[in-house]
Coordinates of C-alpha atoms and ligand atoms in Angstrom, one line a residue:
M13 CA -48.6 -11.8 15.2
A14 CA -49.4 -8.4 14.4
N15 CA -49.0 -7.2 10.9
P16 CA -45.0 -5.4 9.8
M17 CA -45.2 -1.6 10.1
K18 CA -43.8 1.0 7.9
I19 CA -42.6 3.7 10.0
L20 CA -41.2 7.4 9.6
V21 CA -39.0 9.4 11.9
I22 CA -39.1 12.7 11.5
G23 CA -36.4 14.5 12.8
S24 CA -32.1 14.8 11.7
G25 CA -30.7 14.1 14.8
G26 CA -28.9 12.2 18.0
R27 CA -32.7 11.4 18.9
E28 CA -33.9 10.2 16.1
H29 CA -30.7 7.9 14.9
A30 CA -31.3 6.5 18.3
L31 CA -35.0 6.2 17.8
I32 CA -34.1 4.3 14.3
W33 CA -31.3 2.2 15.8
K34 CA -34.2 1.2 18.4
L35 CA -36.9 0.6 15.9
A36 CA -34.4 -1.4 13.1
S37 CA -34.2 -4.1 16.1
S38 CA -37.5 -4.6 16.0
P39 CA -39.4 -7.6 14.9
R40 CA -42.3 -5.8 14.0
V41 CA -41.1 -3.6 11.8
S42 CA -40.9 -3.8 7.6
K43 CA -39.1 -0.9 6.3
L44 CA -37.8 2.7 8.0
Y45 CA -38.0 6.0 6.6
C46 CA -36.8 9.4 8.1
A47 CA -37.7 12.8 7.0
P48 CA -34.5 14.4 6.2
G49 CA -31.9 11.9 8.9
N50 CA -28.3 12.1 8.5
A51 CA -25.7 9.9 7.3
G52 CA -26.0 7.9 10.2
I53 CA -29.4 7.1 10.1
S54 CA -29.0 6.6 6.3
Q55 CA -27.2 3.2 6.7
L56 CA -30.6 1.4 9.2
A57 CA -33.3 3.6 6.7
T58 CA -34.2 5.2 3.6
C59 CA -34.0 8.9 4.3
V60 CA -36.0 11.4 2.1
P61 CA -34.9 14.7 2.0
I62 CA -37.9 16.9 3.5
P63 CA -37.5 19.1 6.1
A64 CA -39.4 18.6 9.5
T65 CA -41.3 21.4 9.4
D66 CA -42.7 20.8 5.6
L67 CA -46.0 19.2 7.0
A68 CA -48.1 19.0 3.2
S69 CA -44.9 17.3 1.9
L70 CA -44.3 14.8 5.2
K71 CA -48.2 14.2 4.6
T72 CA -48.3 13.3 1.3
F73 CA -45.3 11.3 1.5
A74 CA -46.7 9.1 4.4
E75 CA -49.9 8.5 2.0
R76 CA -48.4 7.6 -1.0
E77 CA -45.9 5.0 1.1
A78 CA -49.1 4.1 3.0
V79 CA -46.8 4.7 5.9
D80 CA -48.3 3.0 9.2
L81 CA -47.1 5.3 11.9
T82 CA -45.3 8.6 11.7
V83 CA -42.8 9.2 14.6
V84 CA -42.0 13.3 15.2
G85 CA -38.7 13.7 16.8
P86 CA -38.6 17.6 16.9
E87 CA -40.8 19.7 18.7
A88 CA -41.3 22.3 16.1
P89 CA -43.2 20.3 13.2
L90 CA -45.6 19.5 16.3
A91 CA -45.9 23.3 17.6
L92 CA -46.7 23.5 13.8
G93 CA -49.5 21.1 14.1
I94 CA -48.2 18.3 12.1
A95 CA -50.3 15.6 14.7
D96 CA -53.2 17.8 14.1
L97 CA -52.5 17.3 10.1
F98 CA -52.0 13.6 10.5
R99 CA -55.3 12.5 12.3
E100 CA -57.4 14.7 10.2
S101 CA -55.6 12.8 6.9
K102 CA -56.5 9.3 9.2
L103 CA -52.8 8.7 9.6
K104 CA -51.8 6.9 12.4
V105 CA -48.9 10.1 14.2
F106 CA -46.7 9.4 17.9
G107 CA -46.9 12.8 19.0
P108 CA -49.0 15.2 20.5
T109 CA -51.5 18.0 19.2
K110 CA -50.3 22.0 18.2
N111 CA -52.6 22.3 21.7
A112 CA -50.9 19.8 23.9
A113 CA -47.8 20.6 22.3
K114 CA -48.3 24.0 24.2
I115 CA -46.9 22.8 27.2
E116 CA -43.5 23.0 25.4
S117 CA -43.7 25.9 23.4
S118 CA -45.1 28.3 25.5
K119 CA -43.9 28.6 29.1
A120 CA -46.4 30.9 30.1
F121 CA -49.1 28.1 29.4
A122 CA -47.1 25.5 30.7
K123 CA -46.8 27.9 33.7
N124 CA -50.8 28.7 34.2
L125 CA -51.3 24.9 33.2
M126 CA -48.5 24.1 36.7
M127 CA -50.1 26.9 38.6
R128 CA -53.3 25.2 37.9
Q129 CA -52.5 21.9 38.9
G130 CA -50.2 22.7 41.8
I131 CA -47.5 20.8 40.2
P132 CA -44.6 22.4 42.3
T133 CA -42.5 24.9 39.8
A134 CA -40.6 28.6 40.8
D135 CA -42.7 31.2 41.0
A136 CA -42.9 33.6 37.7
R137 CA -44.9 36.2 36.1
T138 CA -45.1 37.1 32.2
F139 CA -44.7 40.1 30.6
E140 CA -45.4 41.1 27.4
S141 CA -43.9 45.0 28.0
V142 CA -40.3 46.2 28.0
R143 CA -41.0 48.7 30.8
L144 CA -43.1 46.6 33.3
A145 CA -40.8 44.0 32.9
L146 CA -37.8 46.3 33.7
D147 CA -39.8 48.0 37.0
Y148 CA -40.2 44.6 37.8
L149 CA -36.5 43.1 38.0
E150 CA -36.0 46.1 40.1
Q151 CA -37.8 44.0 43.3
C152 CA -36.3 40.8 42.3
S153 CA -33.7 38.8 44.2
L154 CA -30.9 37.5 42.2
P155 CA -29.9 35.4 40.6
I156 CA -33.4 35.8 38.4
V157 CA -34.5 33.6 35.5
V158 CA -35.3 35.2 32.1
K159 CA -36.7 33.3 29.4
A160 CA -38.6 33.6 26.1
D161 CA -42.2 32.5 26.0
G162 CA -41.4 30.8 22.8
L163 CA -39.2 27.7 20.9
A164 CA -35.6 28.7 21.4
Q165 CA -34.0 25.9 20.5
G166 CA -32.8 25.4 24.1
K167 CA -31.1 29.3 23.7
G168 CA -33.9 31.4 25.5
V169 CA -32.8 31.2 28.5
V170 CA -30.6 33.7 30.5
V171 CA -30.1 32.7 34.1
A172 CA -29.0 36.4 35.6
R173 CA -26.5 37.1 38.0
T174 CA -27.1 41.0 38.2
V175 CA -29.8 43.2 38.0
Q176 CA -28.4 44.9 34.9
D177 CA -28.3 41.0 33.0
A178 CA -31.4 40.4 33.6
K179 CA -32.8 44.3 31.8
D180 CA -30.2 43.1 28.9
A181 CA -32.0 39.9 28.4
V182 CA -35.6 41.2 28.9
V183 CA -34.3 44.1 26.4
N184 CA -32.9 41.8 24.1
M185 CA -36.0 39.3 23.9
L186 CA -38.7 41.8 23.9
E187 CA -37.3 44.9 22.1
H188 CA -35.0 43.3 20.2
R189 CA -37.1 40.4 19.0
A190 CA -33.4 37.8 19.3
F191 CA -35.2 34.9 19.1
G192 CA -38.2 36.4 16.7
D193 CA -42.0 35.8 17.7
A194 CA -40.6 33.6 20.9
G195 CA -40.0 36.3 22.8
R196 CA -42.9 38.7 22.0
R197 CA -43.2 38.1 25.9
V198 CA -40.9 36.8 28.3
V199 CA -41.7 34.8 31.4
I200 CA -39.2 35.9 34.4
E201 CA -38.7 33.2 37.5
D202 CA -37.0 32.6 40.5
C203 CA -33.7 30.9 40.4
L204 CA -33.5 27.2 41.8
E205 CA -31.1 25.3 43.3
G206 CA -30.4 22.0 43.5
E207 CA -29.8 18.5 41.2
E208 CA -31.1 19.0 37.4
L209 CA -32.7 15.7 36.5
T210 CA -35.3 14.6 33.6
L211 CA -37.8 12.4 33.4
M212 CA -39.6 11.2 30.3
A213 CA -43.1 9.2 30.3
F214 CA -44.9 7.5 27.7
A215 CA -48.8 9.4 27.5
D216 CA -51.7 8.3 25.9
G217 CA -54.0 10.9 27.2
K218 CA -55.1 8.7 30.3
T219 CA -51.8 6.1 31.3
V220 CA -48.4 7.8 31.9
V221 CA -45.5 5.3 31.7
P222 CA -42.4 6.4 32.9
M223 CA -39.0 6.1 31.0
L224 CA -35.2 5.6 33.1
A225 CA -34.3 9.0 34.6
A226 CA -31.2 10.6 33.2
Q227 CA -29.2 13.8 33.5
D228 CA -28.4 16.2 30.6
H229 CA -25.3 17.9 31.0
K230 CA -26.7 21.6 28.9
R231 CA -23.6 23.6 29.6
L232 CA -20.8 24.0 26.7
G233 CA -17.9 24.0 29.4
E234 CA -16.4 21.4 31.9
G235 CA -17.8 21.9 35.5
D236 CA -21.5 23.0 33.7
T237 CA -19.7 26.1 32.8
G238 CA -20.4 28.6 29.3
P239 CA -23.3 29.2 27.6
N240 CA -26.3 26.6 27.4
T241 CA -26.0 24.2 24.4
G242 CA -28.4 21.4 23.1
G243 CA -27.4 19.2 25.1
M244 CA -23.3 17.7 25.3
G245 CA -23.9 14.7 27.5
A246 CA -26.1 12.4 28.9
Y247 CA -26.4 9.4 31.1
A248 CA -29.0 7.2 32.7
P249 CA -30.5 5.7 35.4
A250 CA -29.8 8.8 37.1
P251 CA -28.9 7.7 41.0
V252 CA -30.6 10.4 42.4
A253 CA -33.6 9.2 41.0
T254 CA -34.6 6.9 43.8
P255 CA -37.8 5.0 43.8
A256 CA -38.9 7.6 46.5
L257 CA -38.6 10.8 43.8
R258 CA -39.9 8.4 41.1
Y259 CA -43.0 7.9 42.4
A260 CA -42.9 11.7 43.6
I261 CA -42.5 12.5 40.0
M262 CA -45.3 10.9 38.9
R263 CA -48.2 11.9 41.7
D264 CA -46.9 15.6 41.9
V265 CA -45.4 16.4 38.1
L266 CA -46.8 14.0 35.6
H267 CA -50.1 13.0 36.3
P268 CA -51.2 16.8 37.2
A269 CA -50.0 17.7 34.2
I270 CA -51.7 14.8 31.4
E271 CA -54.7 15.2 34.1
G272 CA -54.5 19.0 33.7
L273 CA -54.0 19.1 29.8
S274 CA -57.2 16.6 29.3
R275 CA -59.1 19.2 31.4
V276 CA -58.4 21.8 28.6
G277 CA -59.5 19.8 26.4
S278 CA -56.3 18.7 25.2
P279 CA -54.9 15.3 25.8
F280 CA -51.8 14.2 25.1
F281 CA -50.7 11.6 23.2
G282 CA -46.7 10.9 22.5
V283 CA -43.3 11.5 25.1
L284 CA -43.9 14.1 28.1
Y285 CA -40.6 15.0 29.2
A286 CA -39.9 16.8 32.8
G287 CA -36.9 18.6 33.0
L288 CA -36.3 19.3 36.9
M289 CA -34.7 20.4 39.3
V290 CA -34.6 18.5 42.9
K291 CA -34.0 20.0 45.7
D292 CA -34.3 18.3 49.2
G293 CA -35.8 15.3 47.9
T294 CA -38.5 17.7 46.1
P295 CA -39.1 17.8 42.2
Y296 CA -39.5 21.3 40.9
V297 CA -40.2 21.7 36.9
L298 CA -38.0 23.9 34.3
E299 CA -39.4 23.3 32.1
F300 CA -41.6 20.5 30.2
N301 CA -41.0 19.1 26.6
A302 CA -43.7 17.5 24.3
R303 CA -41.0 15.0 22.6
F304 CA -38.4 12.6 23.4
G305 CA -35.4 14.6 25.2
D306 CA -32.2 14.8 23.1
P307 CA -29.4 13.3 24.0
E308 CA -31.3 11.4 27.1
T309 CA -33.0 9.4 24.6
Q310 CA -29.6 8.0 23.3
V311 CA -28.6 7.1 27.0
V312 CA -32.6 5.9 27.4
L313 CA -33.4 3.6 24.7
P314 CA -30.1 1.2 24.4
L315 CA -31.1 0.5 28.1
L316 CA -35.2 -0.3 27.3
K317 CA -35.7 -4.0 26.0
T318 CA -39.3 -3.7 25.5
D319 CA -40.0 -3.5 21.7
L320 CA -40.2 0.2 21.3
A321 CA -42.5 -0.1 17.9
E322 CA -45.0 -2.2 20.2
V323 CA -44.9 0.7 22.8
L324 CA -45.4 3.3 20.4
E325 CA -48.6 2.1 18.8
A326 CA -49.9 1.4 21.9
V327 CA -49.9 5.0 22.6
V328 CA -51.4 5.9 19.5
E329 CA -54.1 3.2 19.8
H330 CA -55.0 4.6 23.5
R331 CA -53.8 1.4 24.8
L332 CA -50.8 2.1 26.5
D333 CA -52.3 0.4 30.0
Q334 CA -51.6 -2.5 28.9
I335 CA -47.7 -2.0 28.3
H336 CA -45.4 -2.9 31.3
L337 CA -42.0 -1.4 30.0
E338 CA -38.7 -3.6 30.8
W339 CA -35.4 -1.9 31.2
S340 CA -31.7 -4.0 31.4
E341 CA -29.9 -3.1 34.7
E342 CA -27.3 -1.5 33.0
S343 CA -26.0 2.1 32.7
A344 CA -25.5 4.1 29.5
V345 CA -23.3 7.3 28.9
C346 CA -23.4 9.4 25.8
V347 CA -20.7 11.9 24.9
V348 CA -21.5 14.4 22.3
L349 CA -18.7 15.3 19.6
A350 CA -19.3 18.7 18.9
S351 CA -18.0 21.7 16.1
G352 CA -15.1 23.6 17.3
G353 CA -16.9 26.8 17.7
Y354 CA -20.5 25.3 18.6
P355 CA -22.7 26.8 20.0
G356 CA -21.7 29.7 18.1
K357 CA -20.2 30.0 14.2
Y358 CA -18.6 26.8 13.5
E359 CA -17.5 25.2 10.1
Q360 CA -19.1 22.3 8.1
G361 CA -18.0 19.8 6.1
L362 CA -15.1 18.5 7.1
P363 CA -13.9 14.5 6.8
I364 CA -14.9 12.6 10.0
A365 CA -12.0 9.7 10.5
G366 CA -12.7 6.7 12.9
L367 CA -15.8 6.2 12.4
Q368 CA -15.3 2.1 11.7
D369 CA -12.9 1.8 14.0
V370 CA -15.8 1.8 16.3
S371 CA -18.9 0.4 14.2
G372 CA -19.2 -3.4 15.6
Q373 CA -17.5 -2.2 19.0
D374 CA -19.1 -4.4 22.0
R375 CA -22.1 -2.5 23.7
V376 CA -21.1 1.1 21.4
A377 CA -23.2 3.0 19.3
V378 CA -22.5 6.5 17.6
F379 CA -25.5 8.4 17.1
H380 CA -25.2 10.9 14.6
A381 CA -26.7 14.2 14.8
G382 CA -24.7 17.0 12.4
T383 CA -23.4 14.6 9.5
A384 CA -23.9 14.4 5.7
W385 CA -22.4 12.3 2.9
K386 CA -19.8 14.0 0.9
G387 CA -19.3 11.4 -1.8
E388 CA -18.0 8.1 0.1
D389 CA -16.7 10.2 3.2
V390 CA -19.1 11.4 6.0
V391 CA -18.7 15.1 6.6
T392 CA -19.7 17.5 9.6
A393 CA -22.9 19.1 8.7
G394 CA -24.0 20.6 12.1
G395 CA -22.5 21.8 15.6
R396 CA -23.5 18.6 17.7
V397 CA -21.8 16.1 15.6
L398 CA -22.1 12.5 16.9
G399 CA -22.9 11.5 20.2
I400 CA -20.8 8.4 21.6
T401 CA -23.2 6.2 23.6
A402 CA -21.7 3.4 25.8
W403 CA -23.3 0.6 28.4
G404 CA -22.1 -1.6 30.6
S405 CA -22.6 -2.7 34.0
S406 CA -22.2 0.1 35.8
L407 CA -22.1 3.9 35.1
R408 CA -17.7 4.1 35.6
A409 CA -18.0 1.1 32.9
A410 CA -20.0 2.8 30.7
H411 CA -18.4 6.0 31.0
D412 CA -15.2 4.5 30.1
R413 CA -16.1 2.5 27.4
A414 CA -17.7 5.7 25.6
Y415 CA -14.5 7.7 26.1
E416 CA -12.2 4.9 25.0
A417 CA -15.0 4.8 21.8
G418 CA -14.7 8.8 21.7
R419 CA -10.6 8.4 21.1
C420 CA -11.2 6.6 17.9
I421 CA -12.9 9.2 15.9
K422 CA -11.6 12.4 14.9
F423 CA -12.5 15.6 13.2
E424 CA -10.7 19.2 12.6
G425 CA -11.4 21.4 15.6
Q426 CA -13.6 18.8 17.9
Y427 CA -14.5 19.1 21.2
C428 CA -15.7 17.4 24.2
R429 CA -17.2 17.7 27.6
T430 CA -14.6 14.9 29.6
D431 CA -16.6 15.6 32.8
I432 CA -19.7 13.8 31.3
A433 CA -21.4 12.0 34.1
G434 CA -18.4 13.3 36.8
R435 CA -20.2 14.0 38.9
V436 CA -22.1 10.8 40.3
L437 CA -18.4 9.1 39.3
T438 CA -16.5 11.1 41.7
Ligands
AMP509 P1 -35.3 25.4 30.0 O1 -35.5 25.2 28.8 O2 -36.7 25.6 30.6 O3 -35.0 23.8 30.5 O4 -34.1 25.6 30.5 C1 -32.4 25.8 30.2 C2 -31.8 25.6 31.3 O5 -31.4 26.9 32.2 C3 -32.3 24.4 32.3 O6 -31.8 23.4 32.4 C4 -31.2 24.9 33.7 O7 -30.0 24.5 34.1 C5 -31.7 26.7 33.9 N1 -32.8 26.9 33.9 C6 -34.1 27.2 33.6 N2 -34.9 27.4 34.5 C7 -34.2 28.2 35.6 C8 -34.9 28.2 37.3 N3 -36.3 28.5 37.5 N4 -33.8 28.1 38.0 C9 -32.2 27.5 37.8 N5 -32.3 27.6 36.4 C10 -32.6 27.2 35.7
LIG510 N1 -32.2 17.2 26.2 C1 -32.9 18.8 26.8 C2 -33.9 18.9 25.6 O1 -34.2 17.7 24.6 O2 -34.3 19.5 25.6

């Protein structure tokens, strides 16, 4: 048997709780740390109060505790170069280098890569000048999509139905710097219609191993209305992802992207996330992420039978070709419980009741996102508070179990969408 591993997970959301929960079941793992973590994570791992973007302190911690593997959850530390720093220090890290992570941290970089590799995506142009962008909008057909080039926590995308809305978005980003430097450039692209789908894959620079396809629910309101959020729920596997479609995504999207990054001297190690719009059976890329998705991870990992620690290690050691992922035949649904007011202003520090009633329920996991301890109590500490994941023999069974478990949990002002997975169930 291989050596036991001490693993550090970086981040504090539902995705990181799901990663820790899965790793906690691995016989390979002897110790779990999370920086900074949350109340739920602290029940499975030792939480250390280092922010995810404090790279120097994270490195010092990993060296001091002789951490065997560091797994990076969110995009911000990747964009800052955490993987480069750890590798230079001979620390094993799961996640791409700063240059490879540009596939997420710069939409203009990603578009150029897609163009060069012939990856299907919406036609787009990049602008730094407000005047040129506004002139261009005069001749575009509607709707049109305006995106901040850099990282904006999923909020830097405006699907504009009128020229005025598109112009407002451009002025907001380029002139008013609504997203800071992330909006120094904007990408204006054609609007795609169809069915959204996420396919995440492990990659070690050469080999690409896909996970189950999932579907996120990005909008706040029922029936995909209202503002974009970090994600209000998800399900997997997504029935729209037939074997033929998965094959097409591998051949036309994931393999060419991984090859393209290697070709420019930035091989990709970690999870490559393809956010897709499927139209008439063809997958078009909306975005790439350089990490596990949130909340997609909360529905994909409960269905993974293979030891996650083995998979992560194989990626870091460039021997992913030795790994075969095994999946449960079941389906999973995650319903996010959010603070009232999210994604705008919301209150924090509100006590959460009912967690005990759900813990121990069969095939249910409550993944904490924005939670913290206040004395003995778990209180709200973020916009997305909890993700209730349940799994079962069908999407219907998983859906019903997740909503039933969600009803046990109470905090003031709580909000959830009641139609997660609704479209595929009707
Ligand atoms: P992104 O962060 O680029 O994935 O964009 C966030 C959301 O905006 C996506 O999940 C889509 O719902 C929507 N979106 C982005 N790009 C497009 C596009 N070209 N056409 C239609 N919708 C889009
Ligand atoms: N679910 C969207 C994301 O992780 O960016």
